[in-house]
Coordinates of C-alpha atoms (C1' of nucleotides) in Angstrom, one line a residue:
Chain U
M288 CA 0.0 0.0 0.0
A289 CA 1.5 3.3 -1.1
A290 CA 2.1 5.7 1.8
V291 CA -0.6 8.4 2.2
D292 CA 0.7 11.9 2.1
R293 CA 0.3 13.9 5.2
S294 CA -1.0 16.9 3.2
L295 CA -4.1 14.9 2.5
V296 CA -5.1 15.1 6.1
A297 CA -3.6 18.5 7.0
N298 CA -7.0 19.9 7.8
V299 CA -8.6 16.9 9.4
P300 CA -9.6 18.1 12.9
I301 CA -9.0 14.8 14.5
F302 CA -5.3 15.3 13.9
D303 CA -5.2 18.8 15.3
G304 CA -2.3 19.6 17.5
L305 CA -0.5 16.3 16.7
A306 CA 3.1 16.5 15.7
P307 CA 3.8 15.8 12.0
E308 CA 5.8 12.6 12.9
Q309 CA 2.8 11.4 14.9
I310 CA 0.5 11.9 12.0
D311 CA 2.9 10.1 9.7
Q312 CA 3.0 7.2 12.2
L313 CA -0.8 7.0 12.3
L314 CA -1.1 7.2 8.5
Q315 CA 1.3 4.3 8.2
E316 CA -1.2 2.1 9.8
A317 CA -4.0 3.1 7.5
Q318 CA -5.1 1.7 4.3
S319 CA -6.7 3.7 1.5
M320 CA -9.8 2.1 0.1
R321 CA -12.1 2.9 -2.9
Y322 CA -15.9 2.7 -2.5
P323 CA -17.7 2.9 -5.8
K324 CA -21.0 4.8 -5.9
G325 CA -23.7 2.7 -4.3
T326 CA -21.5 0.4 -2.2
N327 CA -21.7 0.1 1.5
V328 CA -18.7 1.1 3.6
F329 CA -20.2 -0.6 6.6
Q330 CA -23.6 -1.9 7.7
Q331 CA -25.8 -1.4 10.7
D332 CA -25.3 -4.1 13.3
E333 CA -22.3 -5.5 11.6
E334 CA -19.2 -5.9 13.8
A335 CA -17.3 -2.6 14.0
H336 CA -14.1 -3.8 12.4
S337 CA -12.8 -0.5 11.2
F338 CA -12.9 3.3 11.5
F339 CA -12.4 5.8 8.7
I340 CA -11.5 9.2 7.4
L341 CA -13.2 10.2 4.2
L342 CA -10.7 11.5 1.7
H343 CA -12.9 12.0 -1.3
G344 CA -16.6 11.6 -2.2
H345 CA -19.7 11.7 -0.1
L346 CA -21.4 9.1 2.1
R347 CA -25.0 8.8 3.3
V348 CA -25.3 7.4 6.8
F349 CA -28.7 6.0 7.7
K350 CA -30.5 4.0 10.3
L351 CA -33.1 1.3 9.4
T352 CA -36.0 0.9 11.7
P353 CA -37.5 -2.6 12.5
D354 CA -40.4 -1.8 10.1
G355 CA -38.1 -0.9 7.3
Q356 CA -38.1 2.8 7.3
Q357 CA -34.9 4.7 6.8
V358 CA -33.7 7.8 8.7
V359 CA -30.7 9.7 7.4
V360 CA -28.3 10.4 10.3
R361 CA -26.0 12.6 8.2
F362 CA -23.9 12.9 5.1
V363 CA -20.2 12.5 5.4
A364 CA -18.0 15.0 3.6
P365 CA -14.2 14.7 2.9
G366 CA -12.0 15.2 5.9
E367 CA -14.6 13.8 8.3
V368 CA -14.0 10.8 10.6
F369 CA -16.7 8.2 10.6
G370 CA -17.4 4.7 11.8
V371 CA -15.9 5.4 15.2
A372 CA -18.3 2.9 16.9
M373 CA -15.4 1.3 18.8
A374 CA -14.2 4.5 20.2
I375 CA -17.6 5.2 21.8
G376 CA -17.8 1.7 23.2
R377 CA -19.9 0.0 20.6
K378 CA -19.2 -3.5 19.3
T379 CA -21.3 -2.9 16.2
Y380 CA -22.1 0.0 13.8
P381 CA -25.2 1.8 14.8
A382 CA -26.0 2.7 11.2
T383 CA -25.2 2.0 7.6
A384 CA -22.9 4.1 5.4
V385 CA -23.2 4.0 1.7
A386 CA -21.2 5.9 -0.9
V387 CA -23.5 8.3 -2.9
V388 CA -20.6 9.0 -5.3
D389 CA -17.4 7.2 -5.9
S390 CA -15.4 7.7 -2.7
I391 CA -12.1 7.1 -1.1
A392 CA -11.4 6.6 2.6
L393 CA -8.6 5.9 4.9
V394 CA -9.3 2.8 6.9
W395 CA -7.9 1.7 10.3
P396 CA -8.7 -1.5 12.0
S397 CA -10.8 -0.8 15.1
A398 CA -8.6 -3.2 17.1
A399 CA -5.8 -0.7 16.8
W400 CA -7.8 2.1 18.4
P401 CA -6.9 1.4 22.1
R402 CA -3.2 1.3 21.2
L403 CA -3.5 4.4 19.1
V404 CA -5.1 6.5 21.8
A405 CA -2.7 5.2 24.3
T406 CA 0.3 6.3 22.3
H407 CA -1.4 9.5 21.0
P408 CA -3.5 10.9 23.8
G409 CA -4.5 13.9 21.7
L410 CA -6.4 11.6 19.5
A411 CA -9.0 10.8 22.3
V412 CA -9.3 14.5 23.1
N413 CA -9.9 15.4 19.5
T414 CA -12.3 12.6 18.9
L415 CA -14.2 13.7 22.0
Q416 CA -14.6 17.1 20.3
T417 CA -15.8 15.5 17.1
V418 CA -18.3 13.3 18.8
G419 CA -19.3 16.3 20.9
N420 CA -20.1 18.3 17.8
R421 CA -22.2 15.5 16.5
L422 CA -24.1 15.4 19.8
Q423 CA -24.8 19.1 19.4
D424 CA -26.1 18.5 15.9
A425 CA -28.3 15.7 17.1
H426 CA -29.7 17.9 19.8
T427 CA -30.3 20.7 17.4
R428 CA -32.2 18.3 15.3
V429 CA -34.3 17.1 18.2
V430 CA -35.2 20.7 19.1
E431 CA -36.1 21.5 15.5
M432 CA -38.3 18.4 15.2
S433 CA -40.0 19.2 18.5
T434 CA -40.7 22.8 17.8
E435 CA -40.7 23.6 14.1
Q436 CA -43.1 22.7 11.3
V437 CA -42.0 20.9 8.2
E438 CA -41.2 23.9 6.1
R439 CA -38.8 25.4 8.5
R440 CA -37.2 22.0 9.2
I441 CA -36.5 21.6 5.5
A442 CA -35.1 25.1 5.3
H443 CA -32.7 24.3 8.2
V444 CA -31.6 21.1 6.7
L445 CA -30.8 22.7 3.3
L446 CA -28.9 25.5 5.0
R447 CA -26.8 23.0 6.9
L448 CA -26.2 21.0 3.8
T449 CA -25.0 24.0 1.9
K450 CA -22.7 24.9 4.8
Q451 CA -21.2 21.4 4.9
A452 CA -21.2 20.6 1.2
G453 CA -22.1 23.8 -0.7
R454 CA -20.5 24.6 -4.0
K455 CA -20.9 28.0 -5.7
V456 CA -22.5 27.8 -9.1
E457 CA -23.8 30.6 -11.3
A458 CA -27.4 30.1 -10.1
G459 CA -26.5 30.1 -6.4
V460 CA -25.1 27.4 -4.1
Q461 CA -25.5 23.8 -5.0
I462 CA -25.4 20.8 -2.7
D463 CA -22.3 19.1 -4.0
F464 CA -23.6 15.5 -4.2
P465 CA -26.6 13.7 -5.5
I466 CA -29.4 14.1 -3.0
T467 CA -33.0 13.1 -3.5
R468 CA -36.3 14.5 -2.1
Q469 CA -36.6 11.3 -0.2
D470 CA -33.2 11.9 1.5
V471 CA -34.4 15.4 2.6
A472 CA -37.6 13.8 3.8
E473 CA -35.6 11.3 5.9
M474 CA -33.5 14.0 7.4
T475 CA -36.5 16.1 8.4
G476 CA -39.1 13.5 9.5
A477 CA -41.3 14.5 6.6
T478 CA -42.6 12.5 3.6
L479 CA -41.2 12.6 0.2
H480 CA -44.4 14.2 -1.0
T481 CA -44.4 17.0 1.4
V482 CA -40.8 17.8 0.6
S483 CA -41.5 17.8 -3.1
R484 CA -44.4 20.2 -2.6
V485 CA -42.4 22.5 -0.4
L486 CA -39.5 22.6 -2.8
S487 CA -41.8 23.2 -5.8
A488 CA -43.4 26.1 -3.9
W489 CA -40.0 27.6 -3.2
E490 CA -38.9 27.1 -6.8
S491 CA -41.9 29.0 -8.0
Q492 CA -40.8 31.8 -5.7
G493 CA -37.3 31.7 -7.1
L494 CA -35.8 30.6 -3.8
V495 CA -34.3 27.4 -4.9
E496 CA -33.8 25.5 -8.1
G497 CA -34.5 21.8 -8.3
G498 CA -33.7 18.9 -10.5
R499 CA -33.2 15.2 -10.4
Q500 CA -31.0 14.5 -7.3
R501 CA -30.0 18.2 -7.4
I502 CA -30.8 21.2 -5.2
I503 CA -29.5 24.7 -5.8
I504 CA -30.2 27.4 -3.3
R505 CA -30.6 30.7 -5.2
E506 CA -31.4 32.9 -2.2
P507 CA -29.6 31.6 0.9
H508 CA -30.5 34.7 2.9
K509 CA -34.3 34.4 2.2
L510 CA -34.1 30.7 3.0
F511 CA -32.4 31.7 6.3
M512 CA -35.2 34.2 7.1
L513 CA -37.7 31.4 6.5
A514 CA -35.8 28.9 8.6
E515 CA -35.6 31.4 11.5
D516 CA -39.2 32.5 11.1
L517 CA -38.1 36.1 10.7
P518 CA -40.1 38.7 8.7
E519 CA -38.6 39.4 5.3
Chain T
M670 CA -14.0 21.3 52.2
A671 CA -14.3 17.8 53.6
A672 CA -12.7 15.1 51.4
V673 CA -15.1 13.2 49.3
D674 CA -15.0 9.5 49.9
R675 CA -14.0 7.3 47.0
S676 CA -16.9 4.9 47.6
L677 CA -19.3 7.7 46.6
V678 CA -18.0 7.4 43.0
A679 CA -17.1 3.8 42.9
N680 CA -19.6 3.1 40.2
V681 CA -19.3 6.2 38.2
P682 CA -18.4 5.1 34.7
I683 CA -16.2 8.0 34.0
F684 CA -13.7 6.7 36.6
D685 CA -13.8 3.2 35.2
G686 CA -10.3 1.6 35.1
L687 CA -8.6 4.4 36.9
A688 CA -6.4 3.5 39.9
P689 CA -7.8 4.3 43.3
E690 CA -5.0 6.8 44.0
Q691 CA -5.9 8.5 40.7
I692 CA -9.5 8.7 41.7
D693 CA -8.5 10.2 45.1
Q694 CA -6.3 12.7 43.4
L695 CA -9.2 13.8 41.1
L696 CA -11.6 14.0 44.0
Q697 CA -9.3 16.2 45.9
E698 CA -9.8 18.9 43.2
A699 CA -13.6 18.6 43.4
Q700 CA -15.9 20.6 45.5
S701 CA -19.2 19.2 46.7
M702 CA -22.1 21.5 46.2
R703 CA -25.8 21.6 47.2
Y704 CA -28.5 22.6 44.8
P705 CA -31.9 23.0 46.4
K706 CA -34.9 22.1 44.4
G707 CA -35.7 24.6 41.7
T708 CA -32.2 26.1 41.5
N709 CA -30.2 26.2 38.3
V710 CA -26.9 24.3 38.3
F711 CA -25.9 26.1 35.1
Q712 CA -27.6 28.1 32.5
Q713 CA -27.7 27.9 28.7
D714 CA -25.2 30.2 27.0
E715 CA -23.5 31.0 30.2
E716 CA -19.7 30.5 30.3
A717 CA -18.9 26.8 31.0
H718 CA -17.0 27.4 34.2
S719 CA -17.5 23.9 35.7
F720 CA -18.3 20.3 35.0
F721 CA -20.0 18.0 37.4
I722 CA -20.9 14.5 38.7
L723 CA -24.3 14.2 40.3
L724 CA -24.1 12.5 43.7
H725 CA -27.7 12.8 44.8
G726 CA -31.0 14.1 43.4
H727 CA -32.2 14.6 39.9
L728 CA -31.7 17.3 37.4
R729 CA -33.8 18.4 34.4
V730 CA -31.7 19.6 31.4
F731 CA -33.5 21.6 28.8
K732 CA -32.9 23.9 25.8
L733 CA -34.8 27.1 25.3
T734 CA -35.7 28.1 21.7
P735 CA -35.5 31.7 20.5
D736 CA -39.3 31.8 20.8
G737 CA -39.4 30.6 24.4
Q738 CA -40.3 27.0 24.0
Q739 CA -38.5 24.4 26.1
V740 CA -37.2 21.1 25.0
V741 CA -36.1 18.6 27.6
V742 CA -32.7 17.1 26.6
R743 CA -32.6 14.6 29.5
F744 CA -32.9 14.0 33.2
V745 CA -29.6 13.5 35.1
A746 CA -29.5 10.7 37.7
P747 CA -27.0 10.1 40.4
G748 CA -23.6 8.9 39.1
E749 CA -23.9 10.7 35.8
V750 CA -21.4 13.3 34.6
F751 CA -22.9 16.5 33.2
G752 CA -21.9 19.9 32.1
V753 CA -19.0 18.6 30.1
A754 CA -19.3 21.5 27.6
M755 CA -15.6 22.3 27.8
A756 CA -14.6 18.7 27.1
I757 CA -16.5 18.7 23.9
G758 CA -15.0 22.1 22.9
R759 CA -17.7 24.5 23.9
K760 CA -17.1 27.7 25.7
T761 CA -20.7 27.9 26.9
Y762 CA -23.3 25.5 28.1
P763 CA -25.7 24.4 25.4
A764 CA -28.6 23.9 27.8
T765 CA -29.8 24.7 31.3
A766 CA -29.7 22.3 34.2
V767 CA -32.2 22.7 37.1
A768 CA -32.6 20.6 40.2
V769 CA -36.0 18.9 40.3
V770 CA -35.3 17.8 43.9
D771 CA -32.7 18.9 46.4
S772 CA -29.4 17.7 44.8
I773 CA -25.8 17.4 45.5
A774 CA -23.0 17.4 42.9
L775 CA -19.2 17.2 42.7
V776 CA -17.9 20.3 40.9
W777 CA -14.6 20.7 39.1
P778 CA -13.5 23.9 37.4
S779 CA -13.6 23.5 33.6
A780 CA -10.2 25.1 33.5
A781 CA -8.7 22.1 35.2
W782 CA -10.0 19.7 32.5
P783 CA -7.1 19.9 30.1
R784 CA -4.7 19.2 32.9
L785 CA -6.8 16.4 34.2
V786 CA -7.0 14.6 30.9
A787 CA -3.3 15.1 30.4
T788 CA -2.4 13.4 33.7
H789 CA -5.2 10.8 33.5
P790 CA -5.6 9.8 29.9
G791 CA -8.3 7.2 30.8
L792 CA -10.5 10.2 31.6
A793 CA -10.8 11.3 28.0
V794 CA -11.4 7.7 26.8
N795 CA -14.2 7.2 29.4
T796 CA -15.7 10.6 28.7
L797 CA -15.7 9.7 25.0
Q798 CA -17.8 6.6 25.8
T799 CA -20.2 8.7 27.9
V800 CA -20.7 11.3 25.2
G801 CA -20.9 8.5 22.7
N802 CA -23.8 7.0 24.6
R803 CA -25.6 10.3 24.6
L804 CA -25.1 10.6 20.9
Q805 CA -26.7 7.2 20.5
D806 CA -29.6 8.3 22.7
A807 CA -30.1 11.4 20.7
H808 CA -30.1 9.5 17.5
T809 CA -32.6 7.1 18.9
R810 CA -34.8 10.0 19.7
V811 CA -34.4 11.4 16.2
V812 CA -35.4 8.1 14.7
E813 CA -38.4 7.9 17.0
M814 CA -39.6 11.4 16.3
S815 CA -39.2 10.7 12.6
T816 CA -41.0 7.4 12.4
E817 CA -43.4 7.0 15.3
Q818 CA -46.6 8.6 16.3
V819 CA -47.0 10.4 19.6
E820 CA -48.4 7.4 21.6
R821 CA -45.4 5.2 20.9
R822 CA -43.0 8.0 21.5
I823 CA -44.5 8.6 24.9
A824 CA -44.3 4.9 25.6
H825 CA -40.6 4.8 24.7
V826 CA -39.8 7.8 26.8
L827 CA -41.6 6.3 29.9
L828 CA -39.8 3.0 29.4
R829 CA -36.5 4.8 29.2
L830 CA -37.3 6.8 32.3
T831 CA -38.2 3.8 34.3
K832 CA -34.9 2.1 33.2
Q833 CA -32.9 5.2 34.3
A834 CA -34.8 6.2 37.4
G835 CA -37.4 3.5 38.1
R836 CA -38.2 2.5 41.7
K837 CA -40.3 -0.5 42.5
V838 CA -43.5 0.3 44.4
E839 CA -46.5 -1.9 45.2
A840 CA -48.4 -0.7 42.2
G841 CA -45.6 -1.2 39.7
V842 CA -42.5 0.9 38.8
Q843 CA -42.5 4.6 39.7
I844 CA -40.4 7.3 38.1
D845 CA -38.3 8.4 41.0
F846 CA -38.5 12.1 40.7
P847 CA -41.3 14.7 40.2
I848 CA -42.1 14.8 36.5
T849 CA -45.0 16.7 34.9
R850 CA -47.0 15.9 31.8
Q851 CA -45.4 19.0 30.4
D852 CA -42.0 17.4 30.9
V853 CA -43.1 14.3 29.0
A854 CA -44.5 16.5 26.3
E855 CA -41.1 18.3 26.0
M856 CA -39.3 15.0 25.7
T857 CA -41.5 13.7 23.0
G858 CA -42.3 16.7 20.8
A859 CA -46.0 16.5 21.8
T860 CA -48.2 19.0 23.6
L861 CA -49.1 18.8 27.3
H862 CA -52.7 18.2 26.2
T863 CA -52.0 15.2 24.0
V864 CA -49.7 13.6 26.7
S865 CA -52.5 14.1 29.3
R866 CA -55.0 12.4 27.0
V867 CA -52.7 9.5 26.2
L868 CA -51.9 8.9 29.9
S869 CA -55.6 9.2 30.8
A870 CA -56.4 6.5 28.2
W871 CA -53.7 4.3 29.5
E872 CA -54.8 4.8 33.1
S873 CA -58.3 3.7 32.2
Q874 CA -56.8 0.5 30.7
G875 CA -54.8 -0.1 33.9
L876 CA -51.5 0.4 32.1
V877 CA -50.2 3.2 34.2
E878 CA -51.2 5.2 37.3
G879 CA -51.0 8.9 37.3
G880 CA -50.9 11.7 39.8
R881 CA -49.6 15.1 40.3
Q882 CA -46.0 15.0 39.1
R883 CA -46.1 11.3 39.4
I884 CA -46.2 8.4 37.0
I885 CA -46.3 4.7 37.9
I886 CA -46.0 2.1 35.2
R887 CA -48.2 -0.8 36.3
E888 CA -47.7 -3.0 33.3
P889 CA -44.2 -2.4 31.9
H890 CA -44.5 -5.3 29.5
K891 CA -47.8 -4.1 28.0
L892 CA -46.3 -0.7 27.6
F893 CA -43.3 -2.2 25.9
M894 CA -45.5 -4.0 23.4
L895 CA -47.3 -0.8 22.7
A896 CA -43.9 1.0 22.2
E897 CA -42.7 -1.6 19.8
D898 CA -46.0 -1.8 18.0
L899 CA -46.3 -5.5 18.7
P900 CA -49.6 -7.3 18.9
E901 CA -50.6 -8.1 22.5
Chain Y
dG689 C1' -57.5 25.6 57.6
dG690 C1' -57.9 28.1 53.6
dC691 C1' -55.8 30.4 49.7
dC692 C1' -53.2 30.4 45.7
dA693 C1' -50.0 28.7 42.4
dT694 C1' -49.1 24.9 39.8
dG695 C1' -50.4 21.0 37.5
dT696 C1' -54.1 18.1 35.1
dT697 C1' -58.2 16.8 32.6
dT698 C1' -61.4 17.2 29.0
dG699 C1' -64.2 19.3 25.1
dC700 C1' -64.3 21.3 20.6
dT701 C1' -62.4 23.1 16.3
dC702 C1' -59.1 23.4 12.8
dC703 C1' -55.2 22.6 10.0
dT704 C1' -50.8 20.6 8.8
dA705 C1' -49.0 17.0 6.7
dG706 C1' -49.5 12.1 5.9
dA707 C1' -51.8 8.4 3.0
dC708 C1' -53.1 7.0 -1.3
dA709 C1' -53.0 7.4 -6.3
dA710 C1' -51.3 8.2 -10.7
dA711 C1' -48.9 10.5 -14.2
dG712 C1' -44.7 12.6 -15.8
dA713 C1' -39.6 13.3 -16.3
dA714 C1' -34.7 12.1 -16.2
dC715 C1' -31.3 8.9 -16.4
dC716 C1' -29.0 4.2 -17.2
dC717 C1' -28.2 0.2 -19.5
dT718 C1' -28.2 -2.9 -23.4
Chain S
dA505 C1' -33.0 4.1 -29.7
dG506 C1' -35.9 1.7 -26.6
dG507 C1' -37.3 0.2 -22.3
dG508 C1' -37.0 0.0 -17.7
dT509 C1' -35.9 1.9 -13.4
dT510 C1' -35.6 5.6 -10.4
dC511 C1' -37.0 10.0 -9.1
dT512 C1' -40.3 13.9 -9.1
dT513 C1' -44.6 16.2 -9.3
dT514 C1' -49.4 17.0 -8.4
dG515 C1' -54.2 15.9 -7.0
dT516 C1' -57.6 14.5 -3.5
dC517 C1' -58.9 12.9 0.9
dT518 C1' -58.2 12.2 5.7
dA519 C1' -56.8 12.0 10.5
dG520 C1' -53.6 12.8 14.1
dG521 C1' -52.6 15.9 17.1
dA522 C1' -52.2 21.0 17.8
dG523 C1' -54.7 25.3 19.4
dC524 C1' -57.9 27.4 22.2
dA525 C1' -60.7 27.4 26.2
dA526 C1' -62.3 26.3 30.7
dA527 C1' -63.0 23.6 34.6
dC528 C1' -60.9 20.8 38.0
dA529 C1' -57.3 18.7 41.3
dT530 C1' -53.4 18.9 44.4
dG531 C1' -50.2 20.3 47.4
dG532 C1' -47.4 24.1 49.5
dC533 C1' -47.5 28.1 52.1
dC534 C1' -49.1 31.6 55.2

DNA sequence: GGCCATGTTTGCTCCTAGACAAAGAACCCT
DNA sequence: AGGGTTCTTTGTCTAGGAGCAAACATGGCC
């Protein structure tokens, strides 16, 4: 396996504050893996054999309920750690991760985690921050689902997605990976139909621009006002 | 300040695997504080000056939305760590914690955290697990709010509360701290009125027994079947 | 012991968003 | 190019649960 260059992970927060030699050391234990579009990186309830850093592409992480419904937990963007089940004391993955476009990730065996944190204490501290941020996000989502109606929830999700994976295009800001109305529905606790209706309404107001697996926000500020329930 | 006895925290998971001398050392830096019923332990958006372990009592942790609505994040039971904002990289508390009964907590200054984790690496690892568990809980809640109707959500919340703070009484299992219908509403994303109606219906079926700030589950198994949407 | 604040119950109305249904559009594969 | 799959749109109907309103309990406090 070719060595992974340190520059690839220069901005990965989990390595913050670690010495370059330490990072090199950690990278030496990782493998780089390709995940073609549509393939699972790991599956819910499967033994948590590995943890990962996404180098390229995008993943969709979702939970499956006993009755077969899916709930999208998040999308993973390049530079993010994922699959840290072992670190938080789980034997199995709590969700499934699937590549929504061809993706590349660094892979470490979970078994190495205890040794890695022992030799690199900063790793646990940084991971704690990462997991903490996710906890914040999850709580934000709970609050939104408890107190906001569907339209505002959709607005919030779109704003977050553009922040995480927005790419400037002529028409506005586009979410930089294929995302369906169904995905948005599964992130907001709404139905596909309602999401479609809301986006159609927004499109006719010039707020967003839709397309198959494509959403462009034309007026981020207006969407923000809507999300926060402020007067225009 | 009188020294805190080690036995008080023998079963606190955050100290798991630490040597007794290490635990003593950590305890020496803590203060024990009383929080009479109704007082705030910390407040949302206030500077995160301290982190805590609850020794006795129960706390209600909630978030306040810009428009004044409350959402209960969780109840804290004895033995749990809380207020670890600093550890997850926050300068301020993301929620408010209020004592629902007279409570006692160990208090450490947040400023000491970096030094403590540096000298006791196991602390970061254990905290990571604790925060990880909360992340799981939050995701469970998101899934429930996305896919279940109010009645099942209430059932799930009650089951979780009995697991966390259930006390056997003659009539069944009682939630061991004062909890209002409003609290349950704020944990489930329902309204006080709907919660009251659901509990009334259950009471007439002999499933639960209500009272002012009091909920007793008479038939945990039936409630479980209801929560999981299984036939009886 | 009585008052008052806080919490609970219940009735009625209304509306948001889900359920069901079906057609239409975009893309992929052979 | 054709055909099939996947994704999106739109219409109609309906119900779960919110909103509003008011009466009713319970326990703490003076």
